[in-house]
């Protein structure tokens, strides 16, 4: 499974070398990657249907409990099929949709990385590795949403998506860390055994809030939903793959996966029901205020995600069964409708549903796909959508005390979703073909075959639900600790209350379609209310934060380094003084001091003299030279106290510092006054205060009992464990290896920056000479 995940990343690297051929002769080559992965995962059908779980484990950072553990159970299996199967069709569709794009190879690279990230996310059994793949989906989706980077709207949408989902990623990290600490493991399958311990922990509420934040931002739940409609600025393959079938369901997947760990709790269930219920109704109603096909699909997608969160919140066996089926149902019909929308937009140049009509005459295969997807979307018999909708109502009817409210909410939501499906899948193809579209050509096969396959699959599975009953649905429920032995998916259950609700939904959707037409009036009405929308409120808060940041920058970061240093030292002095005045005993044990030698006194006198010379010197070069003398005096003190390595380091640093200061001062204007006497007095008081506090702190440290435990450990183990005779070097290289590596990295980055500035300076100078 690790190879399957890495395949997408490796392929994206390969595109750097074969990209020019992919844009011309090998446009279909990238589609072989998801196809091969789909075939690979399909071979697990018998094992998953038999109730087996396939696991693979790779040691990574085992000392922290973080390993690459992959687990293929029913839930992960469904998502891998969606990711690779729909991925193949999207790759195939892209080869025609973007065939003339100069950056087609780059697009395939982003798409491949995203596919790899999603596979890693759903297969990870370690919540920390799941977080890493979670973040990779956010980063890769940022590049995909902003693919048309010359468009300001695309760039802004990509930033919004990254910002919202990025905050969710931080919340997921926090939740994962706290959950791992409470459960004493980061392995999700092991957390299930610690459910009682987690539920009784005082940190349970905090863990749940972190997980909710991650899931709600990723799966576009109210009030974090606004990034998804904006993401429709991306090319249609992105909308199809990310925003209907895969990425937006990552949050739903997380909630589903952690239900056995955090579920069966009033706070968990109530919160999910509340946010899911509000989201599904709010977004469903918004579909009537949109004319753009993608806008309609965006809000219907948000509504569908709300339904999934709502069902997970119900938490009953019937509700989780409905959620499992609806994940598949929604992926099939929504991916189809997005592909249909992309083909219409590419062929006609518009997505305005109010002007689209009669297109079946010139794109019959696309019309067939749209009709079949609309059937599944509306839950009309013979489609898998009909079974999914029935199961939703079955789930709400099995909730005690709130049957009427929850069922009514589900029916109203499904009516609006049905209406949205008719607008996208039916309306553009019926009626008389407008004159402006008469010259439109029939799209090529790669633009209509993928949606036809997906739409047809929705009908086939609706007529024969047994195909997925044992191999997909039952294993999903088993993966969340639900007994699925008595589950039977059927197209017809007889005349029941659920059937009556389904008929009500179908009739309501059709009436709404025939009675309510998309108009500019509805769009304008919605725009008037935009001022109170979550997006507008967050934008205003962002603007206030930018204003505050500007004021803060002008006051505290005015471009003078000496002011920054002064503020830092002042704060340090206040904090240390407060602490030292409380607990310091000020007891000095003179007997512990060694006797002064002539050498030490001479060096001390030289140092003090150099300090005063540096302060009062009128020549900058003389002051720099005197400061170098101070450093060399410190070097001698290190030598006196048997620390030659520190002396050598100090010597090198001071020499380099003096040279750099001289080079800098050489470039400064002569007789430049940088401060007046008042500022120098202030700085002098601040410096004396800081120095005095450091002296008191040093004396206080000397008065404390010496604990040699750590020193003995390093001395005894330096050679045995690290094979080094110099204890200090061993500490830096082995015992503090990570810290040293970070320091080296910082120096390397700084060196690269300095080199870049020097090159820029040299090139500018060369241009001036020319």
PDB file of C-alpha atoms in Angstrom, residues 343-469:
ATOM      1  CA  UNK A 343     -18.597  19.763 -21.019  1.00  0.00           C
ATOM      2  CA  UNK A 344     -21.454  22.244 -21.368  1.00  0.00           C
ATOM      3  CA  UNK A 345     -19.205  25.126 -20.358  1.00  0.00           C
ATOM      4  CA  UNK A 346     -16.421  24.044 -22.724  1.00  0.00           C
ATOM      5  CA  UNK A 347     -18.816  23.606 -25.660  1.00  0.00           C
ATOM      6  CA  UNK A 348     -21.096  26.631 -25.186  1.00  0.00           C
ATOM      7  CA  UNK A 349     -18.893  29.052 -23.287  1.00  0.00           C
ATOM      8  CA  UNK A 350     -21.459  29.621 -20.532  1.00  0.00           C
ATOM      9  CA  UNK A 351     -22.736  28.034 -17.329  1.00  0.00           C
ATOM     10  CA  UNK A 352     -25.796  30.268 -16.983  1.00  0.00           C
ATOM     11  CA  UNK A 353     -28.675  27.825 -16.555  1.00  0.00           C
ATOM     12  CA  UNK A 354     -31.239  30.492 -17.442  1.00  0.00           C
ATOM     13  CA  UNK A 355     -29.978  30.646 -21.053  1.00  0.00           C
ATOM     14  CA  UNK A 356     -29.104  26.987 -21.581  1.00  0.00           C
ATOM     15  CA  UNK A 357     -31.690  24.818 -23.345  1.00  0.00           C
ATOM     16  CA  UNK A 358     -32.095  22.214 -26.081  1.00  0.00           C
ATOM     17  CA  UNK A 359     -28.537  20.920 -25.870  1.00  0.00           C
ATOM     18  CA  UNK A 360     -29.646  17.291 -26.241  1.00  0.00           C
ATOM     19  CA  UNK A 361     -29.757  17.881 -29.997  1.00  0.00           C
ATOM     20  CA  UNK A 362     -26.006  18.417 -30.174  1.00  0.00           C
ATOM     21  CA  UNK A 363     -24.709  16.475 -27.144  1.00  0.00           C
ATOM     22  CA  UNK A 364     -27.053  13.521 -26.652  1.00  0.00           C
ATOM     23  CA  UNK A 365     -24.573  11.337 -24.699  1.00  0.00           C
ATOM     24  CA  UNK A 366     -23.985  14.190 -22.256  1.00  0.00           C
ATOM     25  CA  UNK A 367     -27.744  14.651 -21.933  1.00  0.00           C
ATOM     26  CA  UNK A 368     -28.190  10.955 -21.133  1.00  0.00           C
ATOM     27  CA  UNK A 369     -25.545  11.185 -18.418  1.00  0.00           C
ATOM     28  CA  UNK A 370     -27.213  14.301 -17.016  1.00  0.00           C
ATOM     29  CA  UNK A 371     -30.679  12.674 -16.978  1.00  0.00           C
ATOM     30  CA  UNK A 372     -29.430   9.521 -15.250  1.00  0.00           C
ATOM     31  CA  UNK A 373     -27.490  11.542 -12.655  1.00  0.00           C
ATOM     32  CA  UNK A 374     -30.554  13.696 -12.007  1.00  0.00           C
ATOM     33  CA  UNK A 375     -32.588  10.530 -11.387  1.00  0.00           C
ATOM     34  CA  UNK A 376     -30.094   9.342  -8.793  1.00  0.00           C
ATOM     35  CA  UNK A 377     -29.810  12.818  -7.294  1.00  0.00           C
ATOM     36  CA  UNK A 378     -33.594  13.010  -6.867  1.00  0.00           C
ATOM     37  CA  UNK A 379     -33.849   9.476  -5.525  1.00  0.00           C
ATOM     38  CA  UNK A 380     -36.163   8.181  -8.244  1.00  0.00           C
ATOM     39  CA  UNK A 381     -36.699   4.389  -8.313  1.00  0.00           C
ATOM     40  CA  UNK A 382     -34.258   2.253 -10.317  1.00  0.00           C
ATOM     41  CA  UNK A 383     -31.343   4.417  -9.191  1.00  0.00           C
ATOM     42  CA  UNK A 384     -28.942   3.915  -6.297  1.00  0.00           C
ATOM     43  CA  UNK A 385     -30.075   7.353  -5.142  1.00  0.00           C
ATOM     44  CA  UNK A 386     -33.529   5.957  -4.402  1.00  0.00           C
ATOM     45  CA  UNK A 387     -32.029   3.393  -2.009  1.00  0.00           C
ATOM     46  CA  UNK A 388     -29.810   6.028  -0.418  1.00  0.00           C
ATOM     47  CA  UNK A 389     -32.710   8.426   0.144  1.00  0.00           C
ATOM     48  CA  UNK A 390     -34.880   5.694   1.647  1.00  0.00           C
ATOM     49  CA  UNK A 391     -32.095   4.809   4.062  1.00  0.00           C
ATOM     50  CA  UNK A 392     -31.807   8.456   5.146  1.00  0.00           C
ATOM     51  CA  UNK A 393     -35.475   8.496   6.088  1.00  0.00           C
ATOM     52  CA  UNK A 394     -35.095   5.107   7.730  1.00  0.00           C
ATOM     53  CA  UNK A 395     -32.355   6.634   9.852  1.00  0.00           C
ATOM     54  CA  UNK A 396     -34.402   9.655  10.975  1.00  0.00           C
ATOM     55  CA  UNK A 397     -37.444   7.507  11.768  1.00  0.00           C
ATOM     56  CA  UNK A 398     -35.427   5.432  14.235  1.00  0.00           C
ATOM     57  CA  UNK A 399     -34.444   8.387  16.426  1.00  0.00           C
ATOM     58  CA  UNK A 400     -36.644   8.591  19.518  1.00  0.00           C
ATOM     59  CA  UNK A 401     -38.281  11.868  20.616  1.00  0.00           C
ATOM     60  CA  UNK A 402     -37.318  13.849  17.481  1.00  0.00           C
ATOM     61  CA  UNK A 403     -38.771  11.841  14.605  1.00  0.00           C
ATOM     62  CA  UNK A 404     -41.009  14.560  13.183  1.00  0.00           C
ATOM     63  CA  UNK A 405     -38.435  17.354  13.361  1.00  0.00           C
ATOM     64  CA  UNK A 406     -35.499  15.365  11.965  1.00  0.00           C
ATOM     65  CA  UNK A 407     -37.538  13.678   9.242  1.00  0.00           C
ATOM     66  CA  UNK A 408     -39.110  16.973   8.142  1.00  0.00           C
ATOM     67  CA  UNK A 409     -35.654  18.528   7.980  1.00  0.00           C
ATOM     68  CA  UNK A 410     -34.403  15.655   5.803  1.00  0.00           C
ATOM     69  CA  UNK A 411     -37.435  15.818   3.458  1.00  0.00           C
ATOM     70  CA  UNK A 412     -37.161  19.596   2.907  1.00  0.00           C
ATOM     71  CA  UNK A 413     -33.431  19.304   2.262  1.00  0.00           C
ATOM     72  CA  UNK A 414     -33.871  16.491  -0.259  1.00  0.00           C
ATOM     73  CA  UNK A 415     -36.562  18.456  -2.119  1.00  0.00           C
ATOM     74  CA  UNK A 416     -34.164  21.350  -2.696  1.00  0.00           C
ATOM     75  CA  UNK A 417     -31.341  18.956  -3.637  1.00  0.00           C
ATOM     76  CA  UNK A 418     -33.635  17.282  -6.168  1.00  0.00           C
ATOM     77  CA  UNK A 419     -34.442  20.687  -7.620  1.00  0.00           C
ATOM     78  CA  UNK A 420     -30.736  21.446  -7.978  1.00  0.00           C
ATOM     79  CA  UNK A 421     -30.172  18.132  -9.779  1.00  0.00           C
ATOM     80  CA  UNK A 422     -32.949  18.877 -12.269  1.00  0.00           C
ATOM     81  CA  UNK A 423     -31.501  22.317 -12.993  1.00  0.00           C
ATOM     82  CA  UNK A 424     -28.071  20.912 -13.834  1.00  0.00           C
ATOM     83  CA  UNK A 425     -28.875  17.496 -15.300  1.00  0.00           C
ATOM     84  CA  UNK A 426     -32.156  18.160 -17.110  1.00  0.00           C
ATOM     85  CA  UNK A 427     -32.892  21.812 -17.881  1.00  0.00           C
ATOM     86  CA  UNK A 428     -29.885  22.544 -20.154  1.00  0.00           C
ATOM     87  CA  UNK A 429     -30.951  19.720 -22.491  1.00  0.00           C
ATOM     88  CA  UNK A 430     -34.695  20.265 -22.822  1.00  0.00           C
ATOM     89  CA  UNK A 431     -36.606  22.822 -24.899  1.00  0.00           C
ATOM     90  CA  UNK A 432     -35.630  24.671 -28.026  1.00  0.00           C
ATOM     91  CA  UNK A 433     -31.967  25.138 -28.857  1.00  0.00           C
ATOM     92  CA  UNK A 434     -31.103  28.880 -28.788  1.00  0.00           C
ATOM     93  CA  UNK A 435     -29.649  30.311 -31.973  1.00  0.00           C
ATOM     94  CA  UNK A 436     -26.391  31.183 -30.223  1.00  0.00           C
ATOM     95  CA  UNK A 437     -25.705  27.461 -29.659  1.00  0.00           C
ATOM     96  CA  UNK A 438     -26.644  26.136 -33.110  1.00  0.00           C
ATOM     97  CA  UNK A 439     -23.026  26.083 -34.267  1.00  0.00           C
ATOM     98  CA  UNK A 440     -21.892  24.183 -31.167  1.00  0.00           C
ATOM     99  CA  UNK A 441     -20.150  20.932 -32.035  1.00  0.00           C
ATOM    100  CA  UNK A 442     -20.734  17.547 -30.433  1.00  0.00           C
ATOM    101  CA  UNK A 443     -18.040  16.984 -27.777  1.00  0.00           C
ATOM    102  CA  UNK A 444     -15.474  14.262 -28.326  1.00  0.00           C
ATOM    103  CA  UNK A 445     -15.793  10.899 -26.619  1.00  0.00           C
ATOM    104  CA  UNK A 446     -13.404  11.685 -23.751  1.00  0.00           C
ATOM    105  CA  UNK A 447     -15.745  14.486 -22.663  1.00  0.00           C
ATOM    106  CA  UNK A 448     -18.907  12.396 -22.487  1.00  0.00           C
ATOM    107  CA  UNK A 449     -17.771   8.818 -21.790  1.00  0.00           C
ATOM    108  CA  UNK A 450     -16.642   9.411 -18.150  1.00  0.00           C
ATOM    109  CA  UNK A 451     -19.976  10.985 -17.051  1.00  0.00           C
ATOM    110  CA  UNK A 452     -21.931   8.288 -18.898  1.00  0.00           C
ATOM    111  CA  UNK A 453     -19.977   5.557 -17.070  1.00  0.00           C
ATOM    112  CA  UNK A 454     -20.575   7.135 -13.657  1.00  0.00           C
ATOM    113  CA  UNK A 455     -24.266   7.813 -14.300  1.00  0.00           C
ATOM    114  CA  UNK A 456     -24.849   4.308 -15.663  1.00  0.00           C
ATOM    115  CA  UNK A 457     -23.138   2.823 -12.623  1.00  0.00           C
ATOM    116  CA  UNK A 458     -25.654   4.643 -10.437  1.00  0.00           C
ATOM    117  CA  UNK A 459     -28.502   2.900 -12.275  1.00  0.00           C
ATOM    118  CA  UNK A 460     -26.828  -0.534 -12.344  1.00  0.00           C
ATOM    119  CA  UNK A 461     -26.186  -0.463  -8.603  1.00  0.00           C
ATOM    120  CA  UNK A 462     -29.735   0.738  -8.030  1.00  0.00           C
ATOM    121  CA  UNK A 463     -31.169  -2.230  -9.911  1.00  0.00           C
ATOM    122  CA  UNK A 464     -28.695  -4.674  -8.350  1.00  0.00           C
ATOM    123  CA  UNK A 465     -27.733  -3.389  -4.908  1.00  0.00           C
ATOM    124  CA  UNK A 466     -26.509  -6.856  -3.972  1.00  0.00           C
ATOM    125  CA  UNK A 467     -23.346  -6.024  -5.909  1.00  0.00           C
ATOM    126  CA  UNK A 468     -22.253  -3.674  -3.131  1.00  0.00           C
ATOM    127  CA  UNK A 469     -24.145  -5.088  -0.158  1.00  0.00           C
TER     128      UNK A 469
END
